[in-house]
Amino acid sequence: MVTEAILTGVFFFFVDGLGLGSDDPAKNPLVSAHLPTLTALCGGRRLTQGELGQGRLVPPGEGACVAVLDPAMGVAGLPQSATGQTALFTGRNAPAIMGHHVNGYPTPTLRRVLLSDSIFKRVAMHGGRVTFLNPFRPPSWERLLAAEPPADVSASTLAFFAARQPFRSLADLAAGQAVALDMTGRVLRDRGFDVLPVSAWEAGAIAAKVASRYDLTLYESFVTDLAGHAQHERLARDILENIDRFVAAFVAEASDTLLVLTSDHGNVEDLSVKTHTKNPVPALVYGPDQATVASGWHDLADVARGVLRYLGISENHAD
Ligand SMILES: [Zn+2]
Protein backbone atom coordinates (compact mmCIF):
# COMPACT_ATOMS: atom_id res chain seq x y z
CA MET A 1 0.00 0.00 0.00
CA VAL A 2 1.35 3.40 -0.93
CA THR A 3 0.80 6.35 1.32
CA GLU A 4 1.53 8.62 -1.64
CA ALA A 5 -1.88 7.63 -3.01
CA ILE A 6 -3.48 9.76 -0.30
CA LEU A 7 -4.16 13.09 -1.98
CA THR A 8 -6.82 14.70 0.15
CA GLY A 9 -8.11 13.81 3.54
CA VAL A 10 -11.48 12.68 4.83
CA PHE A 11 -13.47 14.45 7.53
CA PHE A 12 -15.73 11.84 9.11
CA PHE A 13 -18.52 13.73 10.85
CA PHE A 14 -20.36 11.17 12.95
CA VAL A 15 -23.76 12.45 14.08
CA ASP A 16 -25.30 10.02 16.57
CA GLY A 17 -29.01 9.22 16.12
CA LEU A 18 -29.77 10.99 12.83
CA GLY A 19 -32.17 9.12 10.56
CA LEU A 20 -34.26 9.92 7.52
CA GLY A 21 -37.79 10.40 8.81
CA SER A 22 -41.16 11.64 7.66
CA ASP A 23 -42.01 15.03 6.15
CA ASP A 24 -44.16 15.88 9.19
CA PRO A 25 -42.76 19.04 10.87
CA ALA A 26 -44.60 18.13 14.09
CA LYS A 27 -42.45 14.99 14.44
CA ASN A 28 -39.30 15.70 12.51
CA PRO A 29 -37.05 18.65 13.47
CA LEU A 30 -35.14 18.14 10.22
CA VAL A 31 -38.28 19.55 8.58
CA SER A 32 -39.05 22.33 11.08
CA ALA A 33 -35.46 23.54 11.64
CA HIS A 34 -33.79 26.16 9.42
CA LEU A 35 -31.13 24.12 7.58
CA PRO A 36 -30.15 26.13 4.48
CA THR A 37 -26.74 24.53 3.95
CA LEU A 38 -27.83 20.91 4.34
CA THR A 39 -30.81 21.60 2.08
CA ALA A 40 -28.59 23.24 -0.55
CA LEU A 41 -26.12 20.33 -0.39
CA CYS A 42 -29.06 17.97 -1.01
CA GLY A 43 -30.00 19.83 -4.18
CA GLY A 44 -32.83 21.76 -2.52
CA ARG A 45 -34.24 18.67 -0.79
CA ARG A 46 -34.64 18.12 2.90
CA LEU A 47 -33.05 15.17 4.66
CA THR A 48 -36.24 13.09 4.82
CA GLN A 49 -37.33 9.81 3.28
CA GLY A 50 -40.03 11.55 1.26
CA GLU A 51 -37.63 14.01 -0.35
CA LEU A 52 -34.64 11.72 -0.83
CA GLY A 53 -36.40 8.41 -1.47
CA GLN A 54 -35.20 4.95 -0.50
CA GLY A 55 -31.70 4.01 -1.50
CA ARG A 56 -31.19 6.79 -4.02
CA LEU A 57 -28.33 9.18 -4.47
CA VAL A 58 -28.83 12.84 -5.16
CA PRO A 59 -27.34 13.26 -8.64
CA PRO A 60 -23.93 14.89 -8.63
CA GLY A 61 -23.95 18.56 -9.41
CA GLU A 62 -23.59 21.54 -7.18
CA GLY A 63 -24.66 19.54 -4.17
CA ALA A 64 -23.47 16.51 -2.27
CA CYS A 65 -24.15 12.84 -2.87
CA VAL A 66 -26.45 11.36 -0.27
CA ALA A 67 -26.56 7.61 0.17
CA VAL A 68 -29.50 6.14 2.06
CA LEU A 69 -28.13 3.51 4.44
CA ASP A 70 -29.72 0.52 6.15
CA PRO A 71 -28.64 0.58 9.81
CA ALA A 72 -30.31 -2.79 10.64
CA MET A 73 -27.94 -4.71 8.34
CA GLY A 74 -30.20 -7.75 8.10
CA VAL A 75 -30.70 -8.12 11.85
CA ALA A 76 -34.13 -7.75 13.49
CA GLY A 77 -34.81 -5.17 16.18
CA LEU A 78 -33.97 -1.53 16.73
CA PRO A 79 -30.52 -0.46 15.53
CA GLN A 80 -28.27 0.55 18.42
CA SER A 81 -25.05 2.48 19.05
CA ALA A 82 -22.38 -0.12 19.90
CA THR A 83 -23.08 -2.36 16.91
CA GLY A 84 -23.86 0.54 14.54
CA GLN A 85 -20.67 2.45 15.38
CA THR A 86 -18.59 -0.72 15.14
CA ALA A 87 -19.93 -1.25 11.61
CA LEU A 88 -19.31 2.39 10.64
CA PHE A 89 -15.74 2.39 11.94
CA THR A 90 -14.62 -1.10 10.91
CA GLY A 91 -16.61 -2.10 7.82
CA ARG A 92 -17.73 -5.28 9.58
CA ASN A 93 -21.37 -6.30 9.97
CA ALA A 94 -21.36 -5.95 13.75
CA PRO A 95 -25.10 -6.63 14.25
CA ALA A 96 -24.69 -9.94 12.34
CA ILE A 97 -21.55 -10.85 14.32
CA MET A 98 -23.50 -10.34 17.57
CA GLY A 99 -26.82 -11.72 16.28
CA HIS A 100 -28.57 -8.65 17.66
CA HIS A 101 -28.17 -4.90 18.05
CA VAL A 102 -26.11 -3.81 21.07
CA ASN A 103 -26.59 -0.47 22.82
CA GLY A 104 -24.18 1.40 25.07
CA TYR A 105 -20.56 0.31 25.41
CA PRO A 106 -19.16 -2.38 23.09
CA THR A 107 -19.14 -5.98 24.33
CA PRO A 108 -15.85 -7.98 24.53
CA THR A 109 -16.53 -9.32 21.01
CA LEU A 110 -17.17 -5.84 19.60
CA ARG A 111 -14.07 -4.53 21.40
CA ARG A 112 -11.98 -7.19 19.65
CA VAL A 113 -13.46 -6.22 16.28
CA LEU A 114 -12.83 -2.52 16.92
CA LEU A 115 -9.27 -3.03 18.13
CA SER A 116 -8.37 -5.21 15.14
CA ASP A 117 -10.29 -3.63 12.23
CA SER A 118 -10.70 0.05 13.10
CA ILE A 119 -10.34 2.27 10.03
CA PHE A 120 -8.28 4.72 12.10
CA LYS A 121 -5.85 1.92 12.98
CA ARG A 122 -5.69 0.77 9.36
CA VAL A 123 -5.00 4.26 8.01
CA ALA A 124 -2.34 4.84 10.70
CA MET A 125 -0.72 1.46 9.93
CA HIS A 126 -0.39 2.56 6.31
CA GLY A 127 1.41 5.72 7.31
CA GLY A 128 -1.67 7.94 7.23
CA ARG A 129 -2.27 10.71 9.74
CA VAL A 130 -5.44 10.27 11.81
CA THR A 131 -6.96 12.45 14.50
CA PHE A 132 -10.05 12.72 16.69
CA LEU A 133 -11.24 16.33 16.82
CA ASN A 134 -13.23 16.05 20.06
CA PRO A 135 -11.38 16.97 23.26
CA PHE A 136 -11.50 14.65 26.26
CA ARG A 137 -11.77 16.11 29.73
CA PRO A 138 -10.09 14.86 32.87
CA PRO A 139 -10.12 12.11 34.07
CA SER A 140 -11.16 10.47 30.77
CA TRP A 141 -8.23 11.99 28.90
CA GLU A 142 -5.63 10.56 31.32
CA ARG A 143 -7.28 7.13 31.14
CA LEU A 144 -6.97 7.18 27.35
CA LEU A 145 -3.18 7.52 27.67
CA ALA A 146 -2.94 4.03 29.21
CA ALA A 147 -1.68 1.01 27.29
CA GLU A 148 -4.94 -0.85 27.80
CA PRO A 149 -8.18 0.78 26.65
CA PRO A 150 -10.59 1.73 29.43
CA ALA A 151 -13.59 -0.58 29.86
CA ASP A 152 -16.25 2.09 29.67
CA VAL A 153 -15.65 3.83 26.36
CA SER A 154 -17.90 4.14 23.33
CA ALA A 155 -17.24 2.21 20.14
CA SER A 156 -16.17 5.44 18.42
CA THR A 157 -13.56 6.22 21.09
CA LEU A 158 -12.29 2.65 21.06
CA ALA A 159 -12.02 2.72 17.26
CA PHE A 160 -9.73 5.73 17.54
CA PHE A 161 -7.85 4.26 20.52
CA ALA A 162 -6.94 1.31 18.27
CA ALA A 163 -4.84 3.68 16.13
CA ARG A 164 -2.58 4.47 19.14
CA GLN A 165 -2.52 8.15 18.31
CA PRO A 166 -2.86 11.05 20.76
CA PHE A 167 -6.31 12.13 21.94
CA ARG A 168 -7.07 15.85 22.14
CA SER A 169 -7.54 17.52 25.52
CA LEU A 170 -9.16 20.65 26.93
CA ALA A 171 -5.83 22.42 26.36
CA ASP A 172 -6.25 21.71 22.63
CA LEU A 173 -9.80 23.07 22.84
CA ALA A 174 -8.53 26.28 24.47
CA ALA A 175 -5.92 26.58 21.70
CA GLY A 176 -8.56 26.34 18.95
CA GLN A 177 -7.34 22.88 17.93
CA ALA A 178 -10.36 20.82 18.99
CA VAL A 179 -14.16 21.03 18.82
CA ALA A 180 -16.47 20.13 21.71
CA LEU A 181 -19.16 17.53 21.08
CA ASP A 182 -21.86 20.23 21.08
CA MET A 183 -19.60 22.60 19.09
CA THR A 184 -20.23 25.57 21.38
CA GLY A 185 -18.70 24.13 24.57
CA ARG A 186 -21.87 24.71 26.57
CA VAL A 187 -22.07 21.12 27.80
CA LEU A 188 -18.56 21.43 29.28
CA ARG A 189 -19.33 24.85 30.82
CA ASP A 190 -22.49 23.40 32.41
CA ARG A 191 -20.25 20.78 34.05
CA GLY A 192 -17.99 23.45 35.51
CA PHE A 193 -15.15 23.47 32.99
CA ASP A 194 -13.66 26.83 32.10
CA VAL A 195 -14.29 26.72 28.36
CA LEU A 196 -14.79 29.77 26.14
CA PRO A 197 -17.95 29.85 23.99
CA VAL A 198 -17.39 29.07 20.32
CA SER A 199 -19.98 29.57 17.59
CA ALA A 200 -20.94 26.65 15.37
CA TRP A 201 -19.46 28.56 12.41
CA GLU A 202 -16.13 29.01 14.25
CA ALA A 203 -16.20 25.31 15.15
CA GLY A 204 -16.66 24.38 11.49
CA ALA A 205 -13.73 26.59 10.50
CA ILE A 206 -11.53 24.98 13.18
CA ALA A 207 -12.58 21.56 11.88
CA ALA A 208 -11.61 22.49 8.33
CA LYS A 209 -8.21 23.77 9.44
CA VAL A 210 -7.39 20.69 11.53
CA ALA A 211 -8.72 18.27 8.89
CA SER A 212 -6.49 19.82 6.22
CA ARG A 213 -3.45 18.43 8.09
CA TYR A 214 -4.74 14.84 8.38
CA ASP A 215 -5.71 11.95 6.12
CA LEU A 216 -8.64 10.98 8.34
CA THR A 217 -10.28 13.15 10.99
CA LEU A 218 -13.13 11.96 13.19
CA TYR A 219 -15.59 14.37 14.76
CA GLU A 220 -18.42 13.02 16.86
CA SER A 221 -21.60 14.71 18.03
CA PHE A 222 -24.03 12.71 20.11
CA VAL A 223 -26.20 15.57 21.41
CA THR A 224 -28.62 14.74 18.56
CA ASP A 225 -29.21 11.32 20.12
CA LEU A 226 -29.69 12.85 23.58
CA ALA A 227 -32.24 15.36 22.21
CA GLY A 228 -34.06 12.50 20.46
CA HIS A 229 -34.29 10.40 23.63
CA ALA A 230 -35.50 13.47 25.54
CA GLN A 231 -38.04 14.24 22.75
CA HIS A 232 -36.92 17.86 23.17
CA GLU A 233 -37.99 19.67 20.01
CA ARG A 234 -36.42 23.07 20.69
CA LEU A 235 -33.10 21.49 21.68
CA ALA A 236 -33.18 19.20 18.64
CA ARG A 237 -33.77 22.15 16.30
CA ASP A 238 -30.99 24.20 17.92
CA ILE A 239 -28.53 21.32 17.58
CA LEU A 240 -29.47 20.67 13.95
CA GLU A 241 -29.16 24.37 13.11
CA ASN A 242 -25.69 24.37 14.70
CA ILE A 243 -24.76 21.33 12.60
CA ASP A 244 -25.96 23.25 9.53
CA ARG A 245 -23.78 26.28 10.40
CA PHE A 246 -20.83 24.02 11.18
CA VAL A 247 -21.15 22.31 7.79
CA ALA A 248 -21.52 25.72 6.07
CA ALA A 249 -18.24 26.92 7.56
CA PHE A 250 -16.53 23.59 6.89
CA VAL A 251 -17.37 23.52 3.19
CA ALA A 252 -16.48 27.21 2.85
CA GLU A 253 -13.06 26.72 4.47
CA ALA A 254 -12.08 23.18 3.42
CA SER A 255 -11.05 23.26 -0.21
CA ASP A 256 -10.08 19.65 -0.81
CA THR A 257 -11.19 17.61 2.20
CA LEU A 258 -13.90 15.01 1.60
CA LEU A 259 -16.78 15.46 4.05
CA VAL A 260 -18.61 12.30 5.11
CA LEU A 261 -21.54 13.02 7.44
CA THR A 262 -23.40 9.97 8.64
CA SER A 263 -25.00 8.24 11.61
CA ASP A 264 -25.36 4.89 13.39
CA HIS A 265 -29.18 4.78 13.64
CA GLY A 266 -32.22 7.00 13.59
CA ASN A 267 -33.58 8.85 16.62
CA VAL A 268 -33.83 12.66 16.47
CA GLU A 269 -35.82 12.59 13.19
CA ASP A 270 -38.85 11.20 15.03
CA LEU A 271 -39.60 13.05 18.26
CA SER A 272 -42.91 11.18 18.68
CA VAL A 273 -40.94 8.27 20.21
CA LYS A 274 -38.26 8.18 22.94
CA THR A 275 -36.34 5.34 21.35
CA HIS A 276 -34.11 4.88 18.34
CA THR A 277 -36.00 4.28 15.09
CA LYS A 278 -35.85 1.78 12.26
CA ASN A 279 -35.48 4.58 9.73
CA PRO A 280 -32.61 4.53 7.24
CA VAL A 281 -29.75 6.95 7.91
CA PRO A 282 -28.17 9.42 5.49
CA ALA A 283 -24.54 9.42 4.43
CA LEU A 284 -23.87 12.84 2.98
CA VAL A 285 -20.65 12.87 0.97
CA TYR A 286 -19.28 16.15 -0.34
CA GLY A 287 -15.96 16.87 -1.97
CA PRO A 288 -13.48 15.29 -4.36
CA ASP A 289 -14.81 12.17 -6.12
CA GLN A 290 -18.00 12.27 -4.05
CA ALA A 291 -20.08 10.31 -6.56
CA THR A 292 -17.48 7.55 -6.90
CA VAL A 293 -16.88 7.36 -3.16
CA ALA A 294 -20.57 6.98 -2.26
CA SER A 295 -21.59 4.71 -5.11
CA GLY A 296 -22.78 1.32 -3.92
CA TRP A 297 -23.22 2.36 -0.30
CA HIS A 298 -26.19 0.47 1.16
CA ASP A 299 -25.44 -0.04 4.84
CA LEU A 300 -23.21 1.26 7.65
CA ALA A 301 -20.26 -1.00 6.86
CA ASP A 302 -20.05 0.42 3.33
CA VAL A 303 -19.00 3.78 4.79
CA ALA A 304 -15.84 2.38 6.40
CA ARG A 305 -14.98 0.42 3.28
CA GLY A 306 -15.59 3.48 1.08
CA VAL A 307 -13.37 5.70 3.24
CA LEU A 308 -10.52 3.17 3.10
CA ARG A 309 -10.90 2.79 -0.66
CA TYR A 310 -10.82 6.58 -1.11
CA LEU A 311 -7.62 6.75 0.93
CA GLY A 312 -6.05 4.09 -1.28
CA ILE A 313 -6.05 1.36 1.37
CA SER A 314 -6.94 -2.21 0.47
CA GLU A 315 -10.17 -3.59 1.89
CA ASN A 316 -8.46 -6.93 2.39
CA HIS A 317 -8.10 -7.40 6.14
CA ALA A 318 -5.07 -9.65 5.64
CA ASP A 319 -2.91 -6.87 4.13
ZN1 LIG B 1 -29.35 6.49 21.76
XYZ file of C-alpha atoms and ligand atoms in Angstrom:
320
model
C 0.000 0.000 0.000
C 1.349 3.395 -0.932
C 0.803 6.353 1.319
C 1.531 8.622 -1.638
C -1.879 7.635 -3.014
C -3.483 9.762 -0.300
C -4.156 13.086 -1.982
C -6.815 14.699 0.149
C -8.108 13.811 3.543
C -11.477 12.676 4.829
C -13.472 14.453 7.526
C -15.730 11.836 9.106
C -18.520 13.727 10.849
C -20.362 11.174 12.950
C -23.764 12.455 14.080
C -25.305 10.020 16.567
C -29.005 9.217 16.119
C -29.775 10.990 12.828
C -32.167 9.119 10.558
C -34.258 9.918 7.524
C -37.792 10.398 8.813
C -41.156 11.642 7.657
C -42.005 15.030 6.151
C -44.161 15.879 9.195
C -42.763 19.037 10.875
C -44.595 18.128 14.094
C -42.450 14.987 14.438
C -39.301 15.703 12.506
C -37.050 18.650 13.473
C -35.138 18.138 10.221
C -38.283 19.553 8.584
C -39.052 22.326 11.082
C -35.463 23.537 11.641
C -33.793 26.156 9.415
C -31.127 24.122 7.576
C -30.150 26.125 4.485
C -26.744 24.531 3.954
C -27.828 20.908 4.341
C -30.806 21.595 2.081
C -28.591 23.237 -0.546
C -26.120 20.333 -0.389
C -29.059 17.974 -1.006
C -30.002 19.834 -4.183
C -32.827 21.756 -2.522
C -34.242 18.674 -0.794
C -34.642 18.116 2.903
C -33.054 15.173 4.660
C -36.237 13.094 4.824
C -37.333 9.815 3.277
C -40.031 11.550 1.261
C -37.625 14.006 -0.346
C -34.641 11.719 -0.828
C -36.403 8.412 -1.474
C -35.203 4.950 -0.503
C -31.703 4.011 -1.500
C -31.186 6.789 -4.017
C -28.331 9.177 -4.473
C -28.830 12.845 -5.156
C -27.342 13.263 -8.637
C -23.929 14.888 -8.627
C -23.948 18.557 -9.415
C -23.594 21.540 -7.176
C -24.658 19.536 -4.169
C -23.472 16.512 -2.270
C -24.145 12.841 -2.866
C -26.446 11.359 -0.270
C -26.557 7.606 0.174
C -29.500 6.143 2.061
C -28.132 3.509 4.437
C -29.721 0.521 6.150
C -28.645 0.581 9.812
C -30.313 -2.788 10.641
C -27.938 -4.709 8.335
C -30.197 -7.748 8.105
C -30.701 -8.119 11.855
C -34.130 -7.754 13.491
C -34.806 -5.174 16.183
C -33.974 -1.528 16.733
C -30.520 -0.463 15.527
C -28.267 0.554 18.420
C -25.051 2.475 19.047
C -22.385 -0.116 19.896
C -23.080 -2.357 16.907
C -23.863 0.545 14.545
C -20.672 2.446 15.385
C -18.589 -0.718 15.139
C -19.933 -1.251 11.610
C -19.307 2.393 10.643
C -15.739 2.394 11.941
C -14.619 -1.104 10.914
C -16.609 -2.098 7.819
C -17.730 -5.280 9.582
C -21.373 -6.301 9.973
C -21.363 -5.946 13.752
C -25.100 -6.634 14.249
C -24.690 -9.939 12.340
C -21.551 -10.845 14.324
C -23.505 -10.341 17.566
C -26.818 -11.717 16.280
C -28.574 -8.648 17.661
C -28.171 -4.896 18.046
C -26.114 -3.813 21.070
C -26.587 -0.472 22.817
C -24.180 1.399 25.072
C -20.561 0.314 25.408
C -19.163 -2.383 23.091
C -19.139 -5.985 24.333
C -15.855 -7.982 24.533
C -16.530 -9.318 21.008
C -17.173 -5.837 19.599
C -14.071 -4.531 21.396
C -11.981 -7.194 19.655
C -13.462 -6.221 16.276
C -12.831 -2.518 16.919
C -9.268 -3.027 18.132
C -8.368 -5.213 15.141
C -10.292 -3.632 12.232
C -10.701 0.052 13.104
C -10.340 2.266 10.032
C -8.275 4.717 12.097
C -5.850 1.921 12.979
C -5.694 0.772 9.357
C -5.005 4.261 8.008
C -2.337 4.844 10.698
C -0.723 1.458 9.925
C -0.393 2.560 6.305
C 1.409 5.718 7.313
C -1.665 7.940 7.228
C -2.268 10.707 9.741
C -5.435 10.274 11.814
C -6.964 12.445 14.502
C -10.048 12.719 16.693
C -11.236 16.335 16.823
C -13.232 16.047 20.061
C -11.380 16.970 23.257
C -11.501 14.647 26.260
C -11.770 16.107 29.734
C -10.090 14.858 32.874
C -10.116 12.105 34.068
C -11.158 10.473 30.765
C -8.226 11.990 28.902
C -5.628 10.562 31.321
C -7.280 7.133 31.140
C -6.970 7.181 27.348
C -3.179 7.517 27.669
C -2.944 4.031 29.213
C -1.677 1.012 27.286
C -4.937 -0.849 27.797
C -8.179 0.778 26.648
C -10.589 1.733 29.432
C -13.594 -0.580 29.858
C -16.252 2.092 29.667
C -15.651 3.829 26.356
C -17.898 4.137 23.333
C -17.241 2.211 20.143
C -16.169 5.443 18.425
C -13.557 6.223 21.090
C -12.286 2.648 21.064
C -12.025 2.720 17.259
C -9.731 5.727 17.535
C -7.851 4.259 20.522
C -6.936 1.313 18.266
C -4.835 3.683 16.131
C -2.581 4.467 19.140
C -2.525 8.152 18.305
C -2.859 11.054 20.759
C -6.310 12.130 21.936
C -7.069 15.846 22.140
C -7.544 17.524 25.520
C -9.164 20.654 26.934
C -5.827 22.416 26.355
C -6.253 21.710 22.630
C -9.802 23.071 22.841
C -8.528 26.284 24.467
C -5.920 26.577 21.699
C -8.555 26.341 18.951
C -7.337 22.881 17.928
C -10.360 20.818 18.991
C -14.161 21.032 18.824
C -16.472 20.132 21.708
C -19.163 17.534 21.082
C -21.864 20.231 21.080
C -19.602 22.604 19.088
C -20.233 25.571 21.385
C -18.697 24.133 24.571
C -21.874 24.712 26.568
C -22.066 21.115 27.798
C -18.560 21.433 29.277
C -19.329 24.850 30.819
C -22.487 23.404 32.409
C -20.247 20.779 34.045
C -17.992 23.449 35.515
C -15.153 23.468 32.985
C -13.656 26.833 32.096
C -14.286 26.725 28.358
C -14.792 29.773 26.139
C -17.947 29.850 23.991
C -17.389 29.068 20.318
C -19.979 29.573 17.588
C -20.935 26.652 15.368
C -19.459 28.563 12.415
C -16.130 29.007 14.253
C -16.197 25.313 15.149
C -16.664 24.376 11.488
C -13.733 26.590 10.499
C -11.525 24.979 13.184
C -12.575 21.556 11.885
C -11.612 22.486 8.326
C -8.209 23.775 9.438
C -7.389 20.693 11.526
C -8.723 18.267 8.892
C -6.485 19.824 6.222
C -3.447 18.428 8.086
C -4.736 14.837 8.377
C -5.712 11.954 6.123
C -8.641 10.976 8.336
C -10.283 13.151 10.987
C -13.133 11.961 13.187
C -15.586 14.374 14.758
C -18.423 13.019 16.862
C -21.597 14.715 18.027
C -24.035 12.709 20.112
C -26.195 15.571 21.405
C -28.617 14.744 18.558
C -29.206 11.318 20.120
C -29.694 12.848 23.577
C -32.245 15.356 22.212
C -34.065 12.504 20.465
C -34.294 10.399 23.628
C -35.496 13.474 25.540
C -38.035 14.242 22.750
C -36.920 17.859 23.171
C -37.993 19.674 20.011
C -36.421 23.072 20.687
C -33.101 21.494 21.684
C -33.182 19.203 18.636
C -33.774 22.153 16.299
C -30.989 24.205 17.916
C -28.532 21.317 17.576
C -29.468 20.671 13.946
C -29.156 24.371 13.108
C -25.690 24.371 14.697
C -24.757 21.335 12.597
C -25.956 23.248 9.532
C -23.781 26.277 10.397
C -20.825 24.023 11.183
C -21.145 22.307 7.789
C -21.522 25.715 6.069
C -18.238 26.916 7.565
C -16.531 23.591 6.894
C -17.372 23.517 3.190
C -16.478 27.207 2.850
C -13.058 26.718 4.473
C -12.075 23.180 3.420
C -11.052 23.262 -0.205
C -10.079 19.655 -0.806
C -11.190 17.608 2.196
C -13.901 15.011 1.596
C -16.784 15.465 4.051
C -18.609 12.299 5.111
C -21.536 13.025 7.441
C -23.401 9.967 8.638
C -24.997 8.241 11.614
C -25.358 4.889 13.390
C -29.178 4.782 13.644
C -32.224 6.998 13.588
C -33.584 8.854 16.621
C -33.827 12.664 16.468
C -35.820 12.594 13.193
C -38.855 11.199 15.029
C -39.598 13.047 18.256
C -42.910 11.177 18.676
C -40.938 8.272 20.208
C -38.261 8.182 22.945
C -36.337 5.336 21.345
C -34.109 4.882 18.342
C -36.003 4.280 15.093
C -35.852 1.782 12.264
C -35.476 4.580 9.729
C -32.607 4.530 7.235
C -29.750 6.946 7.908
C -28.175 9.418 5.487
C -24.536 9.417 4.434
C -23.871 12.840 2.984
C -20.648 12.873 0.969
C -19.279 16.153 -0.337
C -15.957 16.871 -1.973
C -13.477 15.288 -4.362
C -14.812 12.166 -6.122
C -18.003 12.266 -4.047
C -20.083 10.306 -6.565
C -17.482 7.555 -6.903
C -16.884 7.365 -3.157
C -20.565 6.976 -2.262
C -21.594 4.707 -5.115
C -22.775 1.322 -3.922
C -23.215 2.357 -0.297
C -26.194 0.469 1.164
C -25.440 -0.040 4.845
C -23.213 1.258 7.649
C -20.257 -1.002 6.856
C -20.049 0.425 3.326
C -18.999 3.783 4.790
C -15.842 2.383 6.402
C -14.982 0.416 3.276
C -15.586 3.476 1.079
C -13.374 5.696 3.237
C -10.522 3.166 3.103
C -10.896 2.791 -0.660
C -10.824 6.577 -1.108
C -7.617 6.753 0.927
C -6.045 4.089 -1.280
C -6.045 1.355 1.365
C -6.935 -2.209 0.471
C -10.170 -3.589 1.889
C -8.465 -6.927 2.389
C -8.100 -7.404 6.140
C -5.067 -9.653 5.638
C -2.914 -6.874 4.131
Zn -29.351 6.495 21.755
